[in-house]
Coordinates of C-alpha atoms in Angstrom, one line a residue:
M989 CA -14.7 -4.1 -6.7
R990 CA -16.3 -4.3 -4.3
L991 CA -14.4 -4.1 -0.7
E992 CA -17.8 -5.1 1.9
I993 CA -17.7 -8.6 2.5
D994 CA -21.1 -10.4 3.9
S995 CA -21.0 -10.9 7.0
D996 CA -23.2 -13.8 6.2
L997 CA -20.5 -15.7 3.6
L998 CA -17.6 -15.2 6.0
I999 CA -19.6 -16.6 8.8
N1000 CA -19.9 -19.2 6.9
L1001 CA -16.6 -19.4 5.8
F1002 CA -15.3 -19.2 9.2
I1003 CA -18.1 -22.4 10.3
R1004 CA -16.2 -24.7 7.2
V1005 CA -13.0 -23.8 8.7
I1006 CA -13.5 -24.1 12.6
A1007 CA -14.9 -27.3 11.4
V1008 CA -11.9 -29.1 9.6
L1009 CA -9.9 -28.1 12.8
F1010 CA -12.0 -29.6 14.7
S1011 CA -12.1 -32.4 12.5
R1012 CA -7.8 -32.9 11.9
I1013 CA -7.7 -32.6 16.3
A1014 CA -10.1 -35.3 16.3
I1015 CA -8.6 -37.2 14.4
I1016 CA -4.9 -37.0 16.2
L1017 CA -6.8 -37.4 19.0

């Protein structure tokens, strides 16, 4: 198992999480 995580993959995952949070907040507001 590789412990190294692809930085591009990590950034992509982060962007997806932030996008989901933003959409939820926009729906609430």
